[in-house]
């Protein structure tokens, strides 16, 4: 049984216990890990994420006749969401319900009304850890809406509807990476996404000798939200200074000639984005060629740039990257970097599969010594995007 099969069958059993009948629909949407291409999506740049084997799962059935409400319970027992469809869907309590609310509102605006539903949510995507728990919840909700209504959107439209939900209902001005990969992930592939044209290319990564190892620092620094919006604004300021529409269009040469003529902070933000776009394209070539040492070096370089120029790392993320660098290629680590928005959350490492156990033990032990905090470590194969499992 795969991880997903086990998770969905457990969710179906719990559904039957809670609602007294089996679910008619079961859908799943994965979280993601970004291998490289950080803080480039909202600059029209390139990203190289993959879906991971951690999912938001929803099991559902029609609600009782006359009940025009989508009720979403969560297996953890947090306050359920009650979304009344007889009035326009607006943000509301509990806070987590704003992700499904935003998506349902988007479907209603498209004239797609699912009617009342009894839903059970079970997510194994770690919350707030930079693995896109919120995008997976949005995409899961959208996939359920499609299954129930029996009409399927184009993948790009679906991802954009989910992104809009995050902007308008959760108040997070995110880019398009997370929703795109949760919709479009393919097993054994990374996805190279051009965030300007929205064209995607699958980049096969099926060499069993290498694995992606994710280490959760289990810290989340609260400044993340405000700092994210500030980075966006600084990038826009940099693009204006270069006289281009977005930093995607700024060249390394233009950057060099702007040295000393631009605000230092804005200059360094631009240097990160310009360099990161190049690194991402090179890394995609490296993955295609199974050139793991090169991909790994680009990941380390990405981390330094995020730490020093973009300033979105933190001491816990830096600690794991340092430990990984210390283990080095001899010990089976090709590269390691922070992944996602930053200020806590996870690192992603490219490692030799046969050394996963030793690497995990070393990172766990040294991280505990350095920070006093326990890390959570797991590996994943590149996974498939959202699916209708039943219905
Ligand atoms: C968050 C956002 C993404 C992206 C990353 C940084 O995950 O949701 O759109 O901007 O940060 O790469």
mmCIF file of C-alpha atoms and ligand atoms in Angstrom:
data_model
loop_
_atom_site.group_PDB
_atom_site.id
_atom_site.type_symbol
_atom_site.label_atom_id
_atom_site.label_comp_id
_atom_site.label_asym_id
_atom_site.label_seq_id
_atom_site.Cartn_x
_atom_site.Cartn_y
_atom_site.Cartn_z
ATOM 1 C CA UNK A 1 0.000 0.000 0.000
ATOM 2 C CA UNK A 2 1.344 3.465 -0.828
ATOM 3 C CA UNK A 3 1.432 6.263 1.722
ATOM 4 C CA UNK A 4 -1.506 7.925 -0.017
ATOM 5 C CA UNK A 5 -3.603 4.736 -0.162
ATOM 6 C CA UNK A 6 -3.092 4.201 3.546
ATOM 7 C CA UNK A 7 -3.935 7.814 4.368
ATOM 8 C CA UNK A 8 -7.111 7.876 2.269
ATOM 9 C CA UNK A 9 -8.376 4.559 3.602
ATOM 10 C CA UNK A 10 -7.835 5.764 7.191
ATOM 11 C CA UNK A 11 -9.672 8.972 6.363
ATOM 12 C CA UNK A 12 -12.578 7.008 4.860
ATOM 13 C CA UNK A 13 -12.843 4.906 8.024
ATOM 14 C CA UNK A 14 -12.862 7.985 10.225
ATOM 15 C CA UNK A 15 -15.458 9.579 7.976
ATOM 16 C CA UNK A 16 -17.762 6.610 8.451
ATOM 17 C CA UNK A 17 -17.288 6.804 12.223
ATOM 18 C CA UNK A 18 -18.038 10.531 12.368
ATOM 19 C CA UNK A 19 -20.834 10.889 9.807
ATOM 20 C CA UNK A 20 -22.367 7.397 10.079
ATOM 21 C CA UNK A 21 -22.002 6.526 6.379
ATOM 22 C CA UNK A 22 -19.082 6.032 3.974
ATOM 23 C CA UNK A 23 -17.851 8.981 1.897
ATOM 24 C CA UNK A 24 -18.927 9.272 -1.724
ATOM 25 C CA UNK A 25 -15.852 11.270 -2.724
ATOM 26 C CA UNK A 26 -12.242 11.208 -1.592
ATOM 27 C CA UNK A 27 -9.683 13.656 -2.966
ATOM 28 C CA UNK A 28 -6.078 14.492 -2.116
ATOM 29 C CA UNK A 29 -3.662 17.342 -2.832
ATOM 30 C CA UNK A 30 0.038 17.254 -1.921
ATOM 31 C CA UNK A 31 2.272 19.731 -0.161
ATOM 32 C CA UNK A 32 5.469 20.667 -1.966
ATOM 33 C CA UNK A 33 9.139 21.184 -1.455
ATOM 34 C CA UNK A 34 10.944 23.716 -3.567
ATOM 35 C CA UNK A 35 14.281 22.275 -4.687
ATOM 36 C CA UNK A 36 15.522 25.663 -5.924
ATOM 37 C CA UNK A 37 14.147 29.006 -7.175
ATOM 38 C CA UNK A 38 13.185 30.814 -3.966
ATOM 39 C CA UNK A 39 11.442 34.181 -3.907
ATOM 40 C CA UNK A 40 11.546 34.247 -7.685
ATOM 41 C CA UNK A 41 7.904 33.396 -8.451
ATOM 42 C CA UNK A 42 6.536 36.886 -7.730
ATOM 43 C CA UNK A 43 9.358 38.312 -9.858
ATOM 44 C CA UNK A 44 8.141 36.461 -12.957
ATOM 45 C CA UNK A 45 11.116 34.109 -12.607
ATOM 46 C CA UNK A 46 11.766 30.358 -12.473
ATOM 47 C CA UNK A 47 11.073 27.798 -9.755
ATOM 48 C CA UNK A 48 11.818 24.082 -9.506
ATOM 49 C CA UNK A 49 9.541 22.481 -6.915
ATOM 50 C CA UNK A 50 8.150 18.980 -6.546
ATOM 51 C CA UNK A 51 5.048 17.644 -4.868
ATOM 52 C CA UNK A 52 5.806 15.598 -1.737
ATOM 53 C CA UNK A 53 4.292 12.494 -0.215
ATOM 54 C CA UNK A 54 2.361 14.484 2.388
ATOM 55 C CA UNK A 55 -1.229 15.385 1.582
ATOM 56 C CA UNK A 56 -4.393 17.207 2.491
ATOM 57 C CA UNK A 57 -7.188 14.648 2.050
ATOM 58 C CA UNK A 58 -10.912 15.359 2.026
ATOM 59 C CA UNK A 59 -13.626 12.722 2.243
ATOM 60 C CA UNK A 60 -17.167 13.939 1.548
ATOM 61 C CA UNK A 61 -20.787 13.159 0.841
ATOM 62 C CA UNK A 62 -23.832 15.275 0.046
ATOM 63 C CA UNK A 63 -25.334 16.886 3.157
ATOM 64 C CA UNK A 64 -28.865 16.013 4.270
ATOM 65 C CA UNK A 65 -31.665 17.278 1.978
ATOM 66 C CA UNK A 66 -32.229 21.011 2.496
ATOM 67 C CA UNK A 67 -28.906 21.657 4.304
ATOM 68 C CA UNK A 68 -27.192 24.270 2.144
ATOM 69 C CA UNK A 69 -24.012 24.287 4.194
ATOM 70 C CA UNK A 70 -20.556 22.850 3.604
ATOM 71 C CA UNK A 71 -19.450 21.469 6.932
ATOM 72 C CA UNK A 72 -15.736 20.634 7.147
ATOM 73 C CA UNK A 73 -14.540 18.757 10.193
ATOM 74 C CA UNK A 74 -10.865 18.136 10.783
ATOM 75 C CA UNK A 75 -9.593 14.842 12.202
ATOM 76 C CA UNK A 76 -7.629 16.752 14.840
ATOM 77 C CA UNK A 77 -10.894 18.001 16.331
ATOM 78 C CA UNK A 78 -10.221 21.743 15.840
ATOM 79 C CA UNK A 79 -13.313 23.912 15.466
ATOM 80 C CA UNK A 80 -15.155 22.828 12.276
ATOM 81 C CA UNK A 81 -15.869 25.143 9.345
ATOM 82 C CA UNK A 82 -19.525 25.815 8.550
ATOM 83 C CA UNK A 83 -19.825 27.510 5.180
ATOM 84 C CA UNK A 84 -23.339 28.689 4.384
ATOM 85 C CA UNK A 85 -23.986 28.657 0.642
ATOM 86 C CA UNK A 86 -27.282 30.552 0.826
ATOM 87 C CA UNK A 87 -25.363 33.830 1.298
ATOM 88 C CA UNK A 88 -22.207 35.060 -0.501
ATOM 89 C CA UNK A 89 -19.180 33.228 0.949
ATOM 90 C CA UNK A 90 -16.970 35.642 2.913
ATOM 91 C CA UNK A 91 -13.905 35.239 5.141
ATOM 92 C CA UNK A 92 -14.903 34.134 8.630
ATOM 93 C CA UNK A 93 -14.037 32.018 11.654
ATOM 94 C CA UNK A 94 -12.319 29.736 12.352
ATOM 95 C CA UNK A 95 -9.235 31.150 10.694
ATOM 96 C CA UNK A 96 -8.177 27.957 8.932
ATOM 97 C CA UNK A 97 -11.554 27.887 7.161
ATOM 98 C CA UNK A 98 -10.542 30.902 5.074
ATOM 99 C CA UNK A 99 -8.572 28.681 2.686
ATOM 100 C CA UNK A 100 -11.565 26.488 1.775
ATOM 101 C CA UNK A 101 -13.877 29.517 1.967
ATOM 102 C CA UNK A 102 -11.808 31.408 -0.588
ATOM 103 C CA UNK A 103 -11.814 28.453 -2.978
ATOM 104 C CA UNK A 104 -15.534 27.750 -2.605
ATOM 105 C CA UNK A 105 -16.260 31.440 -3.164
ATOM 106 C CA UNK A 106 -14.164 31.259 -6.378
ATOM 107 C CA UNK A 107 -16.175 28.289 -7.641
ATOM 108 C CA UNK A 108 -19.475 30.025 -6.820
ATOM 109 C CA UNK A 109 -18.299 33.072 -8.819
ATOM 110 C CA UNK A 110 -17.735 30.719 -11.782
ATOM 111 C CA UNK A 111 -21.343 29.574 -11.375
ATOM 112 C CA UNK A 112 -20.170 26.243 -9.958
ATOM 113 C CA UNK A 113 -22.235 25.445 -6.863
ATOM 114 C CA UNK A 114 -21.556 22.099 -5.183
ATOM 115 C CA UNK A 115 -24.522 22.284 -2.777
ATOM 116 C CA UNK A 116 -24.356 21.245 0.892
ATOM 117 C CA UNK A 117 -21.631 18.781 1.844
ATOM 118 C CA UNK A 118 -20.422 16.884 4.888
ATOM 119 C CA UNK A 119 -16.633 16.843 4.670
ATOM 120 C CA UNK A 120 -13.821 15.392 6.743
ATOM 121 C CA UNK A 121 -10.335 16.886 6.343
ATOM 122 C CA UNK A 122 -7.152 15.021 7.199
ATOM 123 C CA UNK A 123 -3.855 16.721 6.394
ATOM 124 C CA UNK A 124 -0.376 15.348 6.941
ATOM 125 C CA UNK A 125 1.383 18.386 5.463
ATOM 126 C CA UNK A 126 3.197 19.963 8.440
ATOM 127 C CA UNK A 127 1.540 23.316 9.212
ATOM 128 C CA UNK A 128 3.449 26.533 8.670
ATOM 129 C CA UNK A 129 6.672 24.684 7.820
ATOM 130 C CA UNK A 130 7.274 26.037 4.321
ATOM 131 C CA UNK A 131 5.812 22.903 2.698
ATOM 132 C CA UNK A 132 2.633 24.607 1.466
ATOM 133 C CA UNK A 133 0.062 23.278 3.875
ATOM 134 C CA UNK A 134 -2.199 26.155 2.861
ATOM 135 C CA UNK A 135 -1.869 25.609 -0.900
ATOM 136 C CA UNK A 136 -2.535 21.889 -0.430
ATOM 137 C CA UNK A 137 -5.705 22.720 1.500
ATOM 138 C CA UNK A 138 -6.841 25.118 -1.225
ATOM 139 C CA UNK A 139 -6.105 22.679 -4.037
ATOM 140 C CA UNK A 140 -7.731 19.839 -2.096
ATOM 141 C CA UNK A 141 -10.899 21.924 -1.705
ATOM 142 C CA UNK A 142 -10.858 22.820 -5.415
ATOM 143 C CA UNK A 143 -10.420 19.165 -6.363
ATOM 144 C CA UNK A 144 -13.369 18.217 -4.193
ATOM 145 C CA UNK A 145 -15.500 20.943 -5.794
ATOM 146 C CA UNK A 146 -14.603 19.603 -9.248
ATOM 147 C CA UNK A 147 -15.384 16.005 -8.281
ATOM 148 C CA UNK A 148 -18.743 16.905 -6.738
ATOM 149 C CA UNK A 149 -19.826 19.244 -9.549
ATOM 150 C CA UNK A 150 -18.439 16.924 -12.245
ATOM 151 C CA UNK A 151 -16.699 19.730 -14.127
ATOM 152 C CA UNK A 152 -12.951 20.039 -14.266
ATOM 153 C CA UNK A 153 -11.066 23.288 -14.710
ATOM 154 C CA UNK A 154 -7.910 23.750 -16.723
ATOM 155 C CA UNK A 155 -4.949 23.164 -14.371
ATOM 156 C CA UNK A 156 -3.715 26.760 -14.748
ATOM 157 C CA UNK A 157 -7.171 28.196 -14.020
ATOM 158 C CA UNK A 158 -7.539 25.981 -10.998
ATOM 159 C CA UNK A 159 -4.147 26.983 -9.580
ATOM 160 C CA UNK A 160 -4.910 30.685 -10.140
ATOM 161 C CA UNK A 161 -8.301 30.360 -8.429
ATOM 162 C CA UNK A 162 -6.529 28.859 -5.405
ATOM 163 C CA UNK A 163 -3.898 31.608 -5.405
ATOM 164 C CA UNK A 164 -6.682 34.214 -5.458
ATOM 165 C CA UNK A 165 -8.241 32.522 -2.422
ATOM 166 C CA UNK A 166 -4.942 32.871 -0.577
ATOM 167 C CA UNK A 167 -4.627 36.555 -1.541
ATOM 168 C CA UNK A 168 -8.184 37.569 -0.780
ATOM 169 C CA UNK A 169 -9.290 35.281 2.026
ATOM 170 C CA UNK A 170 -6.036 34.575 3.870
ATOM 171 C CA UNK A 171 -4.431 37.958 3.126
ATOM 172 C CA UNK A 172 -1.134 36.438 1.947
ATOM 173 C CA UNK A 173 0.287 38.026 -1.254
ATOM 174 C CA UNK A 174 1.911 34.745 -2.368
ATOM 175 C CA UNK A 175 3.237 33.934 -5.827
ATOM 176 C CA UNK A 176 2.000 31.084 -8.014
ATOM 177 C CA UNK A 177 4.473 28.313 -7.228
ATOM 178 C CA UNK A 178 2.698 26.471 -4.430
ATOM 179 C CA UNK A 179 -0.718 26.135 -6.037
ATOM 180 C CA UNK A 180 0.781 25.225 -9.429
ATOM 181 C CA UNK A 181 2.868 22.366 -8.103
ATOM 182 C CA UNK A 182 0.079 21.008 -5.898
ATOM 183 C CA UNK A 183 -2.153 20.868 -8.998
ATOM 184 C CA UNK A 184 0.444 19.804 -11.586
ATOM 185 C CA UNK A 185 3.006 17.631 -9.795
ATOM 186 C CA UNK A 186 3.918 14.342 -11.490
ATOM 187 C CA UNK A 187 5.399 11.308 -9.830
ATOM 188 C CA UNK A 188 9.205 11.105 -10.238
ATOM 189 C CA UNK A 189 9.397 14.600 -11.721
ATOM 190 C CA UNK A 190 10.319 18.074 -10.634
ATOM 191 C CA UNK A 191 8.399 20.875 -12.293
ATOM 192 C CA UNK A 192 10.283 23.738 -13.910
ATOM 193 C CA UNK A 193 7.804 26.577 -13.938
ATOM 194 C CA UNK A 194 8.258 29.828 -15.828
ATOM 195 C CA UNK A 195 6.221 32.128 -13.617
ATOM 196 C CA UNK A 196 5.812 34.706 -16.384
ATOM 197 C CA UNK A 197 4.510 32.576 -19.254
ATOM 198 C CA UNK A 198 3.189 29.949 -16.788
ATOM 199 C CA UNK A 199 4.704 27.295 -19.005
ATOM 200 C CA UNK A 200 5.765 24.172 -17.201
ATOM 201 C CA UNK A 201 8.318 21.506 -18.045
ATOM 202 C CA UNK A 202 8.626 18.192 -16.286
ATOM 203 C CA UNK A 203 12.173 17.454 -15.167
ATOM 204 C CA UNK A 204 12.508 13.720 -14.504
ATOM 205 C CA UNK A 205 14.141 12.793 -11.218
ATOM 206 C CA UNK A 206 13.871 9.039 -10.910
ATOM 207 C CA UNK A 207 17.421 8.022 -10.032
ATOM 208 C CA UNK A 208 16.877 5.760 -6.983
ATOM 209 C CA UNK A 209 20.418 6.546 -5.826
ATOM 210 C CA UNK A 210 19.437 10.070 -4.732
ATOM 211 C CA UNK A 211 16.691 11.297 -2.411
ATOM 212 C CA UNK A 212 15.264 14.559 -1.196
ATOM 213 C CA UNK A 213 15.591 14.838 2.551
ATOM 214 C CA UNK A 214 13.428 17.370 4.345
ATOM 215 C CA UNK A 215 14.364 18.582 7.815
ATOM 216 C CA UNK A 216 11.834 20.666 9.716
ATOM 217 C CA UNK A 217 13.500 23.064 12.156
ATOM 218 C CA UNK A 218 10.198 23.119 14.065
ATOM 219 C CA UNK A 219 10.541 26.857 14.522
ATOM 220 C CA UNK A 220 8.525 29.550 12.850
ATOM 221 C CA UNK A 221 9.449 33.174 13.449
ATOM 222 C CA UNK A 222 6.421 35.388 13.523
ATOM 223 C CA UNK A 223 7.778 38.158 11.332
ATOM 224 C CA UNK A 224 7.301 35.967 8.238
ATOM 225 C CA UNK A 225 4.085 37.638 6.968
ATOM 226 C CA UNK A 226 5.208 41.283 7.050
ATOM 227 C CA UNK A 227 8.702 40.486 5.806
ATOM 228 C CA UNK A 228 7.299 38.624 2.795
ATOM 229 C CA UNK A 229 5.273 41.638 1.680
ATOM 230 C CA UNK A 230 8.294 43.858 2.285
ATOM 231 C CA UNK A 231 10.498 41.664 0.039
ATOM 232 C CA UNK A 232 7.926 41.948 -2.724
ATOM 233 C CA UNK A 233 7.935 45.733 -2.418
ATOM 234 C CA UNK A 234 11.762 45.851 -2.455
ATOM 235 C CA UNK A 235 11.835 43.743 -5.608
ATOM 236 C CA UNK A 236 9.377 46.090 -7.268
ATOM 237 C CA UNK A 237 11.543 49.031 -6.267
ATOM 238 C CA UNK A 238 14.577 47.285 -7.778
ATOM 239 C CA UNK A 239 12.713 46.567 -11.026
ATOM 240 C CA UNK A 240 11.706 50.242 -11.250
ATOM 241 C CA UNK A 241 15.298 51.302 -10.702
ATOM 242 C CA UNK A 242 16.389 49.007 -13.570
ATOM 243 C CA UNK A 243 13.551 50.314 -15.727
ATOM 244 C CA UNK A 244 12.135 46.817 -16.295
ATOM 245 C CA UNK A 245 8.706 45.307 -15.693
ATOM 246 C CA UNK A 246 10.025 42.779 -13.195
ATOM 247 C CA UNK A 247 13.375 41.470 -11.956
ATOM 248 C CA UNK A 248 13.049 38.608 -14.421
ATOM 249 C CA UNK A 249 14.169 41.092 -17.062
ATOM 250 C CA UNK A 250 17.180 42.452 -15.193
ATOM 251 C CA UNK A 251 20.509 41.029 -16.392
ATOM 252 C CA UNK A 252 23.645 40.313 -14.342
ATOM 253 C CA UNK A 253 25.344 43.079 -16.382
ATOM 254 C CA UNK A 254 22.672 45.626 -15.448
ATOM 255 C CA UNK A 255 23.146 44.585 -11.840
ATOM 256 C CA UNK A 256 26.907 45.126 -12.009
ATOM 257 C CA UNK A 257 26.524 48.609 -13.423
ATOM 258 C CA UNK A 258 23.965 49.494 -10.714
ATOM 259 C CA UNK A 259 26.422 48.672 -7.919
ATOM 260 C CA UNK A 260 26.888 51.691 -5.666
ATOM 261 C CA UNK A 261 24.116 53.625 -7.430
ATOM 262 C CA UNK A 262 21.258 51.858 -5.702
ATOM 263 C CA UNK A 263 20.128 51.490 -2.121
ATOM 264 C CA UNK A 264 22.264 48.641 -0.747
ATOM 265 C CA UNK A 265 19.329 46.592 0.551
ATOM 266 C CA UNK A 266 17.445 46.871 -2.732
ATOM 267 C CA UNK A 267 20.661 45.999 -4.619
ATOM 268 C CA UNK A 268 21.143 42.826 -2.592
ATOM 269 C CA UNK A 269 17.502 41.774 -3.008
ATOM 270 C CA UNK A 270 17.923 42.164 -6.775
ATOM 271 C CA UNK A 271 21.220 40.271 -6.742
ATOM 272 C CA UNK A 272 19.492 37.351 -5.051
ATOM 273 C CA UNK A 273 16.638 37.180 -7.535
ATOM 274 C CA UNK A 274 18.836 37.586 -10.632
ATOM 275 C CA UNK A 275 21.297 34.944 -9.409
ATOM 276 C CA UNK A 276 18.552 32.595 -8.252
ATOM 277 C CA UNK A 277 16.875 32.574 -11.659
ATOM 278 C CA UNK A 278 20.175 31.517 -13.251
ATOM 279 C CA UNK A 279 20.825 28.903 -10.591
ATOM 280 C CA UNK A 280 17.364 27.449 -11.097
ATOM 281 C CA UNK A 281 17.806 27.005 -14.850
ATOM 282 C CA UNK A 282 21.231 25.438 -14.296
ATOM 283 C CA UNK A 283 19.888 23.148 -11.611
ATOM 284 C CA UNK A 284 17.130 21.926 -13.945
ATOM 285 C CA UNK A 285 19.817 21.034 -16.502
ATOM 286 C CA UNK A 286 21.820 19.341 -13.765
ATOM 287 C CA UNK A 287 18.841 17.214 -12.694
ATOM 288 C CA UNK A 288 18.213 16.227 -16.318
ATOM 289 C CA UNK A 289 21.835 15.096 -16.573
ATOM 290 C CA UNK A 290 21.817 13.431 -13.123
ATOM 291 C CA UNK A 291 24.722 15.725 -12.304
ATOM 292 C CA UNK A 292 24.052 15.688 -8.561
ATOM 293 C CA UNK A 293 27.240 17.419 -7.373
ATOM 294 C CA UNK A 294 26.404 20.438 -9.564
ATOM 295 C CA UNK A 295 22.788 20.561 -8.418
ATOM 296 C CA UNK A 296 23.984 20.317 -4.824
ATOM 297 C CA UNK A 297 26.448 23.197 -5.200
ATOM 298 C CA UNK A 298 23.690 25.361 -6.661
ATOM 299 C CA UNK A 299 21.510 24.549 -3.647
ATOM 300 C CA UNK A 300 24.240 25.610 -1.215
ATOM 301 C CA UNK A 301 24.768 28.813 -3.233
ATOM 302 C CA UNK A 302 21.033 29.485 -3.150
ATOM 303 C CA UNK A 303 21.079 29.208 0.623
ATOM 304 C CA UNK A 304 23.953 31.670 1.013
ATOM 305 C CA UNK A 305 22.140 34.146 -1.191
ATOM 306 C CA UNK A 306 18.882 33.774 0.756
ATOM 307 C CA UNK A 307 20.781 34.169 4.014
ATOM 308 C CA UNK A 308 23.051 37.102 3.120
ATOM 309 C CA UNK A 309 21.351 39.009 0.297
ATOM 310 C CA UNK A 310 17.663 38.250 0.705
ATOM 311 C CA UNK A 311 17.831 37.878 4.501
ATOM 312 C CA UNK A 312 14.999 35.399 4.917
ATOM 313 C CA UNK A 313 16.884 32.635 6.723
ATOM 314 C CA UNK A 314 17.291 32.232 10.494
ATOM 315 C CA UNK A 315 19.822 30.638 12.802
ATOM 316 C CA UNK A 316 17.976 27.310 12.936
ATOM 317 C CA UNK A 317 17.902 26.944 9.132
ATOM 318 C CA UNK A 318 21.533 28.035 8.924
ATOM 319 C CA UNK A 319 22.433 25.460 11.575
ATOM 320 C CA UNK A 320 21.030 22.581 9.493
ATOM 321 C CA UNK A 321 22.689 23.802 6.305
ATOM 322 C CA UNK A 322 26.018 24.060 8.154
ATOM 323 C CA UNK A 323 25.661 20.537 9.516
ATOM 324 C CA UNK A 324 24.809 19.245 6.035
ATOM 325 C CA UNK A 325 27.800 21.060 4.550
ATOM 326 C CA UNK A 326 29.973 19.483 7.233
ATOM 327 C CA UNK A 327 28.760 16.011 6.261
ATOM 328 C CA UNK A 328 29.602 16.866 2.656
ATOM 329 C CA UNK A 329 29.632 14.681 -0.458
ATOM 330 C CA UNK A 330 31.832 12.089 1.278
ATOM 331 C CA UNK A 331 29.027 11.567 3.785
ATOM 332 C CA UNK A 332 26.382 11.575 1.052
ATOM 333 C CA UNK A 333 25.134 15.187 1.070
ATOM 334 C CA UNK A 334 25.290 16.923 -2.329
ATOM 335 C CA UNK A 335 23.505 20.102 -1.285
ATOM 336 C CA UNK A 336 21.159 21.682 1.230
ATOM 337 C CA UNK A 337 19.206 24.905 1.510
ATOM 338 C CA UNK A 338 16.270 26.511 3.238
ATOM 339 C CA UNK A 339 13.039 25.992 1.302
ATOM 340 C CA UNK A 340 9.835 28.027 1.119
ATOM 341 C CA UNK A 341 9.277 31.553 2.398
ATOM 342 C CA UNK A 342 11.888 31.322 5.180
ATOM 343 C CA UNK A 343 12.189 32.547 8.815
ATOM 344 C CA UNK A 344 11.892 28.951 9.993
ATOM 345 C CA UNK A 345 10.278 25.897 8.474
ATOM 346 C CA UNK A 346 12.296 23.358 6.530
ATOM 347 C CA UNK A 347 15.518 22.703 4.706
ATOM 348 C CA UNK A 348 15.719 20.476 1.648
ATOM 349 C CA UNK A 349 18.812 18.378 1.001
ATOM 350 C CA UNK A 350 19.857 16.336 -1.984
ATOM 351 C CA UNK A 351 21.400 13.170 -0.577
ATOM 352 C CA UNK A 352 22.590 9.693 -1.478
ATOM 353 C CA UNK A 353 19.763 7.315 -0.749
ATOM 354 C CA UNK A 354 21.990 4.704 0.860
ATOM 355 C CA UNK A 355 23.246 7.251 3.397
ATOM 356 C CA UNK A 356 19.860 8.666 4.392
ATOM 357 C CA UNK A 357 19.829 7.040 7.807
ATOM 358 C CA UNK A 358 23.293 8.166 8.847
ATOM 359 C CA UNK A 359 22.671 11.701 7.534
ATOM 360 C CA UNK A 360 19.335 11.982 9.345
ATOM 361 C CA UNK A 361 20.862 10.848 12.623
ATOM 362 C CA UNK A 362 23.744 13.284 12.338
ATOM 363 C CA UNK A 363 21.488 16.240 11.483
ATOM 364 C CA UNK A 364 19.057 15.394 14.291
ATOM 365 C CA UNK A 365 21.783 15.037 16.918
ATOM 366 C CA UNK A 366 23.839 18.090 15.951
ATOM 367 C CA UNK A 367 20.790 20.297 15.473
ATOM 368 C CA UNK A 368 19.594 19.385 18.969
ATOM 369 C CA UNK A 369 23.005 20.237 20.408
ATOM 370 C CA UNK A 370 23.268 23.531 18.539
ATOM 371 C CA UNK A 371 19.736 24.846 19.096
ATOM 372 C CA UNK A 372 18.118 22.814 21.876
ATOM 373 C CA UNK A 373 15.241 22.012 19.491
ATOM 374 C CA UNK A 374 14.259 18.681 17.944
ATOM 375 C CA UNK A 375 14.133 18.529 14.141
ATOM 376 C CA UNK A 376 11.661 16.328 12.267
ATOM 377 C CA UNK A 377 13.277 14.589 9.303
ATOM 378 C CA UNK A 378 11.810 12.594 6.427
ATOM 379 C CA UNK A 379 12.533 11.747 2.807
ATOM 380 C CA UNK A 380 10.180 11.930 -0.139
ATOM 381 C CA UNK A 381 10.078 10.861 -3.765
ATOM 382 C CA UNK A 382 8.723 13.446 -6.203
ATOM 383 C CA UNK A 383 4.972 12.818 -5.924
ATOM 384 C CA UNK A 384 1.905 13.335 -8.106
ATOM 385 C CA UNK A 385 -0.334 16.396 -7.908
ATOM 386 C CA UNK A 386 -3.958 16.528 -6.780
ATOM 387 C CA UNK A 387 -6.130 13.490 -7.516
ATOM 388 C CA UNK A 388 -9.662 12.256 -7.140
ATOM 389 C CA UNK A 389 -9.167 9.011 -5.273
ATOM 390 C CA UNK A 390 -12.853 8.052 -5.163
ATOM 391 C CA UNK A 391 -15.949 9.390 -6.895
HETATM 392 C C1 LIG B 1 5.903 31.158 -0.191
HETATM 393 C C2 LIG B 1 4.940 31.654 -1.269
HETATM 394 C C3 LIG B 1 5.446 31.265 -2.657
HETATM 395 C C4 LIG B 1 6.896 31.697 -2.850
HETATM 396 C C5 LIG B 1 7.750 31.244 -1.687
HETATM 397 C C6 LIG B 1 9.159 31.752 -1.763
HETATM 398 O O1 LIG B 1 5.904 29.759 -0.181
HETATM 399 O O2 LIG B 1 3.668 31.099 -1.066
HETATM 400 O O3 LIG B 1 4.603 31.818 -3.643
HETATM 401 O O4 LIG B 1 6.978 33.072 -3.045
HETATM 402 O O5 LIG B 1 7.207 31.657 -0.437
HETATM 403 O O6 LIG B 1 9.823 31.196 -2.848
#
